PDB file of C-alpha atoms in Angstrom:
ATOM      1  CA  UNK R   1     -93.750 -25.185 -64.767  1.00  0.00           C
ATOM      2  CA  UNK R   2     -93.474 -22.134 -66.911  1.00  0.00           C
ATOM      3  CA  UNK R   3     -91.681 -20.503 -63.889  1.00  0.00           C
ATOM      4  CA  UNK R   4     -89.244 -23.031 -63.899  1.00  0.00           C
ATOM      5  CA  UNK R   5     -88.629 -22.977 -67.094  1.00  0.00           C
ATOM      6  CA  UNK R   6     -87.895 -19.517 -67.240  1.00  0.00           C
ATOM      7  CA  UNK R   7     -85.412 -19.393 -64.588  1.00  0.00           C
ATOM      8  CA  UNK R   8     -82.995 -22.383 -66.172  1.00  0.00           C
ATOM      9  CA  UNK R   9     -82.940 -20.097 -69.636  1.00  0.00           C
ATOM     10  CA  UNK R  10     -79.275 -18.213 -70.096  1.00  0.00           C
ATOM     11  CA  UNK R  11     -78.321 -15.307 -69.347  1.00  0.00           C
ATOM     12  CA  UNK R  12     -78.326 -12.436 -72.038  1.00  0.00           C
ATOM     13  CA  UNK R  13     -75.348 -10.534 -72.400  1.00  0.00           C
ATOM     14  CA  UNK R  14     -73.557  -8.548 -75.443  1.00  0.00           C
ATOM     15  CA  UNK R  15     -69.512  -7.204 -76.277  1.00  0.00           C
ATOM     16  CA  UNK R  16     -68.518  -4.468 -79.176  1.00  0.00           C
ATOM     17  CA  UNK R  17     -65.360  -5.496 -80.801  1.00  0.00           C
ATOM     18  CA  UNK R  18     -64.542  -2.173 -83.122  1.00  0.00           C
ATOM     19  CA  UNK R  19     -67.832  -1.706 -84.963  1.00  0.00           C
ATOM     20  CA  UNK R  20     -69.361  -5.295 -84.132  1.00  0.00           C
ATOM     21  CA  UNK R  21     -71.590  -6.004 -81.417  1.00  0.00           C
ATOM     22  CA  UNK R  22     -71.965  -9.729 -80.640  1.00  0.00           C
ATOM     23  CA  UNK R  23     -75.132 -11.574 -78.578  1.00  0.00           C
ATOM     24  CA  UNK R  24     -74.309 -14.261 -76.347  1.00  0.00           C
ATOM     25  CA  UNK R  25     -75.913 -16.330 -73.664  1.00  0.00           C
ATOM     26  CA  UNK R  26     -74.155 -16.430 -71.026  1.00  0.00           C
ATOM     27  CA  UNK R  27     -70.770 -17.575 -72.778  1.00  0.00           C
ATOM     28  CA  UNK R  28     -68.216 -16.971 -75.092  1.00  0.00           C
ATOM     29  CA  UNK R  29     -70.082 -18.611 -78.257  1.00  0.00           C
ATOM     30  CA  UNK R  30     -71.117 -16.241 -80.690  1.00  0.00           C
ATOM     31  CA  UNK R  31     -74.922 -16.263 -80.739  1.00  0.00           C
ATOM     32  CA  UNK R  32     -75.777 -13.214 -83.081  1.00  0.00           C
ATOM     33  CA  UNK R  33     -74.050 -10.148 -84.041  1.00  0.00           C
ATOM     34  CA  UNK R  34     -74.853  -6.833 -85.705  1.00  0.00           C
ATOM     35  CA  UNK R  35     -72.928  -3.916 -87.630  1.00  0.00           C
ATOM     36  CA  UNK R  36     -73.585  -0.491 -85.284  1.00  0.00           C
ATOM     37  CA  UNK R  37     -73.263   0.938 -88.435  1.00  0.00           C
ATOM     38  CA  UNK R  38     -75.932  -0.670 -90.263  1.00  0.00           C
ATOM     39  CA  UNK R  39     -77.915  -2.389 -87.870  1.00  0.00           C
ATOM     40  CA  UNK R  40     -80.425  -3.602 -90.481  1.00  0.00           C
ATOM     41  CA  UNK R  41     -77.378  -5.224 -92.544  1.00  0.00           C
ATOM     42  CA  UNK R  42     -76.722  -8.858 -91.896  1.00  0.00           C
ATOM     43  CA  UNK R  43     -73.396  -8.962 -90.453  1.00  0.00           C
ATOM     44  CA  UNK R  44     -72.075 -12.442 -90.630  1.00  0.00           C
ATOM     45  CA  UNK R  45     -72.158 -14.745 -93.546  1.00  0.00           C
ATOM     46  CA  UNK R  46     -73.897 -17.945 -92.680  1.00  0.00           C
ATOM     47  CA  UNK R  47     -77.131 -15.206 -91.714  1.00  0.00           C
ATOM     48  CA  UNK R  48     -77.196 -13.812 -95.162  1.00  0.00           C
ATOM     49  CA  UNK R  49     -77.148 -17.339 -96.776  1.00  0.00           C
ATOM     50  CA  UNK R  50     -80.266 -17.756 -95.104  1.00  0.00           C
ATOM     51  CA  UNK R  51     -82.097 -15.954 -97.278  1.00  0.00           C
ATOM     52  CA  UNK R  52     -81.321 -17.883-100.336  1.00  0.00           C
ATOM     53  CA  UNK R  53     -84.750 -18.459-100.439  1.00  0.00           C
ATOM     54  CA  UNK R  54     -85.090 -15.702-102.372  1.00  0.00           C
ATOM     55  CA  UNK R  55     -83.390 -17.583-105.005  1.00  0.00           C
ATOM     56  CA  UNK R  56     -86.678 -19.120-105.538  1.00  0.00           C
ATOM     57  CA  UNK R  57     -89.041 -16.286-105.091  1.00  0.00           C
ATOM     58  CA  UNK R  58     -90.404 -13.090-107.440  1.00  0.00           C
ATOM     59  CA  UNK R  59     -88.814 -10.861-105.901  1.00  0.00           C
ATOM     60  CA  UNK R  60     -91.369  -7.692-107.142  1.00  0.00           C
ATOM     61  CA  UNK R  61     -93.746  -9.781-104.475  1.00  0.00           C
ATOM     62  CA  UNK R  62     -91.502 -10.098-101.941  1.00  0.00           C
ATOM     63  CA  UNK R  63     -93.073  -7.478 -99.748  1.00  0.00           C
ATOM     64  CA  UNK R  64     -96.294  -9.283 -99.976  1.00  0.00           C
ATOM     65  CA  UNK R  65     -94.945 -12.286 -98.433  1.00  0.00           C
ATOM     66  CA  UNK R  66     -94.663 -13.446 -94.579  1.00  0.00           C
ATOM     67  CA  UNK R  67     -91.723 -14.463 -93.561  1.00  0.00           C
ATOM     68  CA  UNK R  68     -91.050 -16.228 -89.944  1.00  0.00           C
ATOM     69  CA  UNK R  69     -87.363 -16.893 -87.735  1.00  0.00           C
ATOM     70  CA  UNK R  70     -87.617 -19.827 -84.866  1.00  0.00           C
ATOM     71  CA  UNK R  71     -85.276 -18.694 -83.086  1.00  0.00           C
ATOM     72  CA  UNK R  72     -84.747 -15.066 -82.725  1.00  0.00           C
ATOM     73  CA  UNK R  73     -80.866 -14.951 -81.981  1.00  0.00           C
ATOM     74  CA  UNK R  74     -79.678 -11.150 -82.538  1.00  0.00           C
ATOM     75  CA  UNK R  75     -82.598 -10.263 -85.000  1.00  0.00           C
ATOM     76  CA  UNK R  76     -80.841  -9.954 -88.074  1.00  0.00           C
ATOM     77  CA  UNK R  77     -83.203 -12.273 -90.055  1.00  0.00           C
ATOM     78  CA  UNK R  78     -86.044 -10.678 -88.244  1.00  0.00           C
ATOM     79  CA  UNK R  79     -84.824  -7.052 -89.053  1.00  0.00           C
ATOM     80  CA  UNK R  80     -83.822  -7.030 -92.596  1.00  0.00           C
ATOM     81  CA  UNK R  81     -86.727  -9.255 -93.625  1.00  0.00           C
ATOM     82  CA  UNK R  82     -88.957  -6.132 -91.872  1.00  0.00           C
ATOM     83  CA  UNK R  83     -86.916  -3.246 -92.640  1.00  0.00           C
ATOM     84  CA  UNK R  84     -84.836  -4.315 -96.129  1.00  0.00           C
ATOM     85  CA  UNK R  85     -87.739  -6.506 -97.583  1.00  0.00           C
ATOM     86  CA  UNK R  86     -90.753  -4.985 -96.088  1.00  0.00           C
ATOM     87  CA  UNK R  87     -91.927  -8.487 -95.455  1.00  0.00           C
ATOM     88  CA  UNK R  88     -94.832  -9.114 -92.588  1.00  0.00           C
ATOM     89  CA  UNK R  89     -92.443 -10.856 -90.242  1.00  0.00           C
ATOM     90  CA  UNK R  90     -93.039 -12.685 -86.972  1.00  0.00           C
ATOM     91  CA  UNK R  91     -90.548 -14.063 -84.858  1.00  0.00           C
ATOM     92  CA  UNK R  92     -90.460 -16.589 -82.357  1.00  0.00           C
ATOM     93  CA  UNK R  93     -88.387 -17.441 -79.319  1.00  0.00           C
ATOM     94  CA  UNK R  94     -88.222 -18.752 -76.309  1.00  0.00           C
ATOM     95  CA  UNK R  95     -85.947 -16.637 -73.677  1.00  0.00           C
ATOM     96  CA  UNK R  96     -87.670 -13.233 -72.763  1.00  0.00           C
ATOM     97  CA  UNK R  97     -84.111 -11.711 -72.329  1.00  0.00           C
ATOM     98  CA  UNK R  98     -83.292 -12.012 -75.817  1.00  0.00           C
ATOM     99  CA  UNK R  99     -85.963 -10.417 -76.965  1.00  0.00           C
ATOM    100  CA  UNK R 100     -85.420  -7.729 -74.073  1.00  0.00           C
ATOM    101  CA  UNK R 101     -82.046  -7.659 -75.630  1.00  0.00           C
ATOM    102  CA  UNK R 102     -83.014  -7.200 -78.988  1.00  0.00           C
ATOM    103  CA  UNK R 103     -84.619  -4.279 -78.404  1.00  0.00           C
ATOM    104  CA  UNK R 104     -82.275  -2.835 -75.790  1.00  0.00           C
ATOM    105  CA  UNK R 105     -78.995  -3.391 -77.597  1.00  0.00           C
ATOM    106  CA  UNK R 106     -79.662  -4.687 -81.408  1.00  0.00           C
ATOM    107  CA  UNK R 107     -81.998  -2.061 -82.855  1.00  0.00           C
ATOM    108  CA  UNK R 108     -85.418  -4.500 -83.125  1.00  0.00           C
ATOM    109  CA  UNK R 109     -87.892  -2.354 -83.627  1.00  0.00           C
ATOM    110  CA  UNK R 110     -91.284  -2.340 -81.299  1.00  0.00           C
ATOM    111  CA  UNK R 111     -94.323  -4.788 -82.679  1.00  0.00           C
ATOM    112  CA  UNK R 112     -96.246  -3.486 -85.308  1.00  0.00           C
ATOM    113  CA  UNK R 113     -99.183  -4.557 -87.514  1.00  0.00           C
ATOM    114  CA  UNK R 114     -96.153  -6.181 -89.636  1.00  0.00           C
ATOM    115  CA  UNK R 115     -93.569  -7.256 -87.014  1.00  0.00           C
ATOM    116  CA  UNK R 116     -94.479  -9.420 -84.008  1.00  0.00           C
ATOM    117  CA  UNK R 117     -92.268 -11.186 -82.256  1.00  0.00           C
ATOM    118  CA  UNK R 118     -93.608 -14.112 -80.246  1.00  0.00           C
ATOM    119  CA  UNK R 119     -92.270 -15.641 -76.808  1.00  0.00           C
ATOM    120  CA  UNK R 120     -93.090 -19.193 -77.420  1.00  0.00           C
ATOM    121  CA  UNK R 121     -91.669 -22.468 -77.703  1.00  0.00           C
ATOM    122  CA  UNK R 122     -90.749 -23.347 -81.752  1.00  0.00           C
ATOM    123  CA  UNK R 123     -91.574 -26.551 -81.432  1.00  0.00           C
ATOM    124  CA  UNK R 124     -95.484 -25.907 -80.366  1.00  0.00           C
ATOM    125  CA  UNK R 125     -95.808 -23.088 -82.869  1.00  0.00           C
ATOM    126  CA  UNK R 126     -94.593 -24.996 -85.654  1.00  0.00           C
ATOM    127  CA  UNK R 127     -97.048 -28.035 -84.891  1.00  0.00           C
ATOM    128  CA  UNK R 128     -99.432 -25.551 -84.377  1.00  0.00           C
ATOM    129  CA  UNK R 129    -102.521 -24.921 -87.160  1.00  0.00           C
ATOM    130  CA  UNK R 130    -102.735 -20.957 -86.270  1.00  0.00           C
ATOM    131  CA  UNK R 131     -99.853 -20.411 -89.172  1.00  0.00           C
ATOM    132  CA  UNK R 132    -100.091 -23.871 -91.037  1.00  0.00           C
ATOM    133  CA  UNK R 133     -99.937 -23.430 -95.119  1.00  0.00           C
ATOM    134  CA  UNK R 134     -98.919 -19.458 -94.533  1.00  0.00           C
ATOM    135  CA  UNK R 135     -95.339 -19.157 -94.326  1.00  0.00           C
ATOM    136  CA  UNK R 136     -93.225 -18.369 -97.126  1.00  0.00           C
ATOM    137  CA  UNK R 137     -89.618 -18.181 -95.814  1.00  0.00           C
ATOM    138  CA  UNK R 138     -89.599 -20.231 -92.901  1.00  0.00           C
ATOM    139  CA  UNK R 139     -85.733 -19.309 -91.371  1.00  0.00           C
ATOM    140  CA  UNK R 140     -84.395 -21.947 -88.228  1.00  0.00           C
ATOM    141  CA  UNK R 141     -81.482 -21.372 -86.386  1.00  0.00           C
ATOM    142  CA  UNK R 142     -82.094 -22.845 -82.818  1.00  0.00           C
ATOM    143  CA  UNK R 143     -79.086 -23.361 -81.060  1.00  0.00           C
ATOM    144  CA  UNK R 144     -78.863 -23.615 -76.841  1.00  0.00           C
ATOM    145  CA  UNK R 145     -75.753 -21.416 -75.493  1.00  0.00           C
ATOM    146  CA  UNK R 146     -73.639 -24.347 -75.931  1.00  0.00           C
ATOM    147  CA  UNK R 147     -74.363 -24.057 -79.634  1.00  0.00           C
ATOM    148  CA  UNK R 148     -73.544 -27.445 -79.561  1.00  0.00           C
ATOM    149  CA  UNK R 149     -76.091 -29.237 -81.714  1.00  0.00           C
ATOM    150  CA  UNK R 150     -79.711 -28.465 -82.953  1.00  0.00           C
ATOM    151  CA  UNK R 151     -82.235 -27.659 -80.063  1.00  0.00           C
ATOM    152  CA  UNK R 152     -84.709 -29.221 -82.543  1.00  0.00           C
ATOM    153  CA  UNK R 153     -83.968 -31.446 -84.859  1.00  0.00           C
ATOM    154  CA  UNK R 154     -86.323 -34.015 -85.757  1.00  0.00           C
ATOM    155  CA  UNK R 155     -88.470 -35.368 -88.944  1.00  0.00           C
ATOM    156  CA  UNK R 156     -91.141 -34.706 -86.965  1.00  0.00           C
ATOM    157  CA  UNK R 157     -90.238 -30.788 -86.086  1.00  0.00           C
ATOM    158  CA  UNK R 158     -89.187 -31.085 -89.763  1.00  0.00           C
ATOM    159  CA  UNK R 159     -92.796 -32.427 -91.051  1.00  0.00           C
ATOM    160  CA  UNK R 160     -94.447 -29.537 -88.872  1.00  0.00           C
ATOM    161  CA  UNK R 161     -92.017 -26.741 -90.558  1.00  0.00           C
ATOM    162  CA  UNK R 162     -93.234 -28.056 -93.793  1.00  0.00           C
ATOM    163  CA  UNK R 163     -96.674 -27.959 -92.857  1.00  0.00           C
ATOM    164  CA  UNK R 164     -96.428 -24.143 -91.824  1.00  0.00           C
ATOM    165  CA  UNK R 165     -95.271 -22.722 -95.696  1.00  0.00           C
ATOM    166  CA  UNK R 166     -96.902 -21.896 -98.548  1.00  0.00           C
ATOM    167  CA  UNK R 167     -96.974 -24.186-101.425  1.00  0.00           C
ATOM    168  CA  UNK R 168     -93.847 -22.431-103.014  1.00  0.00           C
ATOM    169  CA  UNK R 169     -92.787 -21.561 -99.820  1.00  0.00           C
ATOM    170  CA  UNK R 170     -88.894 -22.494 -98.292  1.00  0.00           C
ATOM    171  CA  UNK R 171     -87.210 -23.288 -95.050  1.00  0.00           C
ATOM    172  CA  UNK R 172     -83.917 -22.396 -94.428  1.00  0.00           C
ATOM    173  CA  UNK R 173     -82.060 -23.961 -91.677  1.00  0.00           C
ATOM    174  CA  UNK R 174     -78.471 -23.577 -89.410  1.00  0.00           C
ATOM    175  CA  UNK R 175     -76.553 -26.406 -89.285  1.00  0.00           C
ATOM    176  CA  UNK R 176     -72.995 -25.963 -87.180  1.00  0.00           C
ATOM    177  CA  UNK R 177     -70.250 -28.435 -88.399  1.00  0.00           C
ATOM    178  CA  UNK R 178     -70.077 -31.073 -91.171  1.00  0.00           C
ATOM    179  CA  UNK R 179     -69.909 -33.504 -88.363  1.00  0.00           C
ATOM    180  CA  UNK R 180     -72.074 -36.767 -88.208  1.00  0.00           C
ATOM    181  CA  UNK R 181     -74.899 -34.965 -86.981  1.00  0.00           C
ATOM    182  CA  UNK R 182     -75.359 -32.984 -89.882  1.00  0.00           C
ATOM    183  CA  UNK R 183     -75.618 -36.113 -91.904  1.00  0.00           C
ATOM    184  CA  UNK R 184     -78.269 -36.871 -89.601  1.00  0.00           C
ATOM    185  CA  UNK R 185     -80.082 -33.681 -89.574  1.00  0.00           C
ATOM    186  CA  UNK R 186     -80.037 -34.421 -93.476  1.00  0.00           C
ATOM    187  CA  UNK R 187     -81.505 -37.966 -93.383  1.00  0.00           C
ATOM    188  CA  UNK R 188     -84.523 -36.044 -91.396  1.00  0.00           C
ATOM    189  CA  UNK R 189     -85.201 -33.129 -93.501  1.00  0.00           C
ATOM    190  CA  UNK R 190     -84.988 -35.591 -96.645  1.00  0.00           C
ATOM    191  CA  UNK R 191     -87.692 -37.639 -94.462  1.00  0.00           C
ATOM    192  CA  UNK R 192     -90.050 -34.292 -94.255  1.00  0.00           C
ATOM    193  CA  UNK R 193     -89.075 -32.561 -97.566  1.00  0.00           C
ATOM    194  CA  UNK R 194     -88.241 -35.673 -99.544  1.00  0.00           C
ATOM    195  CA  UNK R 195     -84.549 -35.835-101.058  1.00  0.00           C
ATOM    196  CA  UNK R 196     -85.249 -33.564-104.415  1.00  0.00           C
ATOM    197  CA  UNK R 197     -86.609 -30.520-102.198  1.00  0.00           C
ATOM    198  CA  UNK R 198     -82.639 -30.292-100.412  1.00  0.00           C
ATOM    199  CA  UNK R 199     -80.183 -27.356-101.522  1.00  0.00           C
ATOM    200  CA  UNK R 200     -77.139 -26.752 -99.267  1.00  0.00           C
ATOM    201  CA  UNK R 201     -74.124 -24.524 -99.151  1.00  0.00           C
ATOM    202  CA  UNK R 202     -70.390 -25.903 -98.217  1.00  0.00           C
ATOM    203  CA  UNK R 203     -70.006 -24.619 -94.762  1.00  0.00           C
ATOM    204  CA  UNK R 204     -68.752 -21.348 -94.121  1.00  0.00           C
ATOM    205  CA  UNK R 205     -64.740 -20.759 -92.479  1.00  0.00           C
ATOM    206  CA  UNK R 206     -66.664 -21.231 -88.985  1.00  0.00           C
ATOM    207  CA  UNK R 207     -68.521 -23.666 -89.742  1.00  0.00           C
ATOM    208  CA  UNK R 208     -71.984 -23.186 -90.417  1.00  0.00           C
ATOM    209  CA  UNK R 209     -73.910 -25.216 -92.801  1.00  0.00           C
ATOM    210  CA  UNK R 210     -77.135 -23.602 -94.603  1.00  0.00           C
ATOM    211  CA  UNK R 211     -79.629 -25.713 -95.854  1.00  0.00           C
ATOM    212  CA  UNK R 212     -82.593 -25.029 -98.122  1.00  0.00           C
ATOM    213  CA  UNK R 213     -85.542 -27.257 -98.132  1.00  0.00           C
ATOM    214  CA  UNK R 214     -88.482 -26.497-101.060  1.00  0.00           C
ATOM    215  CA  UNK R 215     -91.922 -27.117 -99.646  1.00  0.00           C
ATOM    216  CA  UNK R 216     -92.270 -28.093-103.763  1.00  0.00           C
ATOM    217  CA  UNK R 217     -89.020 -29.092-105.476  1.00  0.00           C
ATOM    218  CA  UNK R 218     -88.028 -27.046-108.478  1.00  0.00           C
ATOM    219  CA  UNK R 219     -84.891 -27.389-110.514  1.00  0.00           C
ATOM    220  CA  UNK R 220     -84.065 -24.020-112.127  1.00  0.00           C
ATOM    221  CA  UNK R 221     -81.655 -23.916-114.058  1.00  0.00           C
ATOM    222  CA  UNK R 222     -77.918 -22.231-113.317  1.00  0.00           C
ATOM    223  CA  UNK R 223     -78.754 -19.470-115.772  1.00  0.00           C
ATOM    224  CA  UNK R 224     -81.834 -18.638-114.404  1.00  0.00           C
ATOM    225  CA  UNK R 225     -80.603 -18.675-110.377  1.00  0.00           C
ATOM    226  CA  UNK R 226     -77.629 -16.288-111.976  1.00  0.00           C
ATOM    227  CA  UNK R 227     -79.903 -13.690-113.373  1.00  0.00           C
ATOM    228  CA  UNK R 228     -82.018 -13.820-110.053  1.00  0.00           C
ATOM    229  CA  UNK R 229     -78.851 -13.750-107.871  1.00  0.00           C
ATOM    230  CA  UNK R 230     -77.558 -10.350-109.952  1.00  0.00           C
ATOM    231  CA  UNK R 231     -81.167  -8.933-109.490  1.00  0.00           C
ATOM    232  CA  UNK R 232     -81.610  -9.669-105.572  1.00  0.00           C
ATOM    233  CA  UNK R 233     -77.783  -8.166-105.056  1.00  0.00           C
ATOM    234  CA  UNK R 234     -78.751  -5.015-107.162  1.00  0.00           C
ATOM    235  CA  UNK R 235     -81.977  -4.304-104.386  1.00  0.00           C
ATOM    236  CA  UNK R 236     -80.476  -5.192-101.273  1.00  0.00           C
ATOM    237  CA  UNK R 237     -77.338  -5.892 -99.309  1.00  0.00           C
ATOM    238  CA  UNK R 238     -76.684  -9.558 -99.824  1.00  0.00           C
ATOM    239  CA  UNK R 239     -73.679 -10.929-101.901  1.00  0.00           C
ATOM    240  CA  UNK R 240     -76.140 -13.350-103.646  1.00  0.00           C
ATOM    241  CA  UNK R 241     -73.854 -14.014-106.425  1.00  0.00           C
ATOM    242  CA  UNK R 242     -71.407 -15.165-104.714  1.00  0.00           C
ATOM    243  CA  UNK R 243     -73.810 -17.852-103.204  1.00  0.00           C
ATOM    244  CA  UNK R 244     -74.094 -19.592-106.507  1.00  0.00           C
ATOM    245  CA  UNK R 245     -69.963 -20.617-106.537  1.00  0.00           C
ATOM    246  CA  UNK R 246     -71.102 -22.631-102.912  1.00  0.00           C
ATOM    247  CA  UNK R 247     -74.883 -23.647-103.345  1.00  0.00           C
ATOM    248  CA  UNK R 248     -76.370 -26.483-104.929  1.00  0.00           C
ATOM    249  CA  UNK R 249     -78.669 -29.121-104.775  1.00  0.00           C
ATOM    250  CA  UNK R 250     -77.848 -31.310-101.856  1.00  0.00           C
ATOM    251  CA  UNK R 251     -77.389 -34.604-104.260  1.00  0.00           C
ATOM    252  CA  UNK R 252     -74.834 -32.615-106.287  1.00  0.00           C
ATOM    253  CA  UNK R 253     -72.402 -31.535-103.178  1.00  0.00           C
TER     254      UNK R 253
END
């Protein structure tokens, strides 16, 4: 079966547009992309609004925290949480050749006592106990190479990502289009989380909606998410200021 499997995955393949290289699988769609410049950047915008969980974190203890991607795509989550954040970071995903690709084309750097990434199915690792109550930014972006809907996307997937963080712990997840099924997708996170735990963003020009769940709902106030915002911006290269003008808590957009 695993055999099987294996051979109906996508192809990997990349293209370099100026100083851009893009992932794809096997089409046209856009599945990752990096700066060859700085390849431990985060190139496009929906990926750095993925790690508005820092929002919600001290971020002196960052490096002291594990942070996990289902779904490896081009590895920028996986890279700047390991490189810019010094985080112990595992990834997991499904296709070999992306990982192959990764490493290849994208700059992921080899496994290490605090970067592993993991070929596995997301769905069985999240509903497994080996990481269950240790996962403090929990990042999901699992799209097929249609990138037509969620590959997962269920309040049970969503119950078993809650189960993996720590109590202060977030999840962050991709969701393409303001369409009905990101209503949907909603409905079932509110299911796992409960309503109060939801932040979202307005989608980006393309499309992409980023949404926050708490694994414990906090409301800080504006103020306070400001003055983080200016300090995560000072330390690394995210425009987390600007994320305050489109992120709020889902019952306020």
């Amino acid at each position: 079966m695993a055999s099987k499997k294996k051979l109906e995955l996508p192809e990997v393949n990349f293209s370099d547009y100026g100083d851009t290289r893009y992932l794809h699988l096997g089409t046209p769609w856009v599945q990752g992309s990096m700066n060859i410049d700085k390849p431990f950047d985060i190139d496009l915008e929906y990926v750095q609004r993925m790690m508005a969980w820092l929002l919600f974190v001290d971020i002196d203890k960052v490096g002291k925290l594990h942070a996990m991607q289902l779904g490896l795509g081009a590895a920028s989550l996986t890279k700047f949480s390991f490189k810019h954040l010094r985080m112990k970071t595992t990834a997991i995903e499904l296709n070999p050749q992306v990982v192959a690709a990764c490493r290849l084309w994208f700059k992921l750097p080899a496994d290490s006592a605090k970067l592993q990434v993991v070929l596995g199915d997301a769905a069985e690792v999240a509903k497994h106990d080996h990481w269950r109550g240790q996962i403090d930014a929990l990042q999901v972006d699992l799209y097929d190479h249609e990138a037509a809907s969620p590959v997962l996307d269920s309040a049970e997937f969503y119950a078993d990502c809650r189960s993996l963080l720590t109590d202060e712990g977030c999840m962050t997840v991709n969701l393409f289009g303001r369409s009905s099924s990101f209503d949907q997708s909603v409905e079932k996170m509110a299911a796992a989380f409960g309503p109060d735990a939801l932040w979202a963003f307005k989608p980006t020009r393309e499309g992409n909606t980023v949404v926050l769940a708490q694994r414990t709902p906090s409301a800080p106030k504006r103020a306070e998410l400001m003055a983080r915002a200016e300090a995560i911006q000072a330390r690394w290269p995210l425009p987390a200021t600007k994320w305050l003008r489109v992120f709020k808590p889902l019952k306020d957009l």
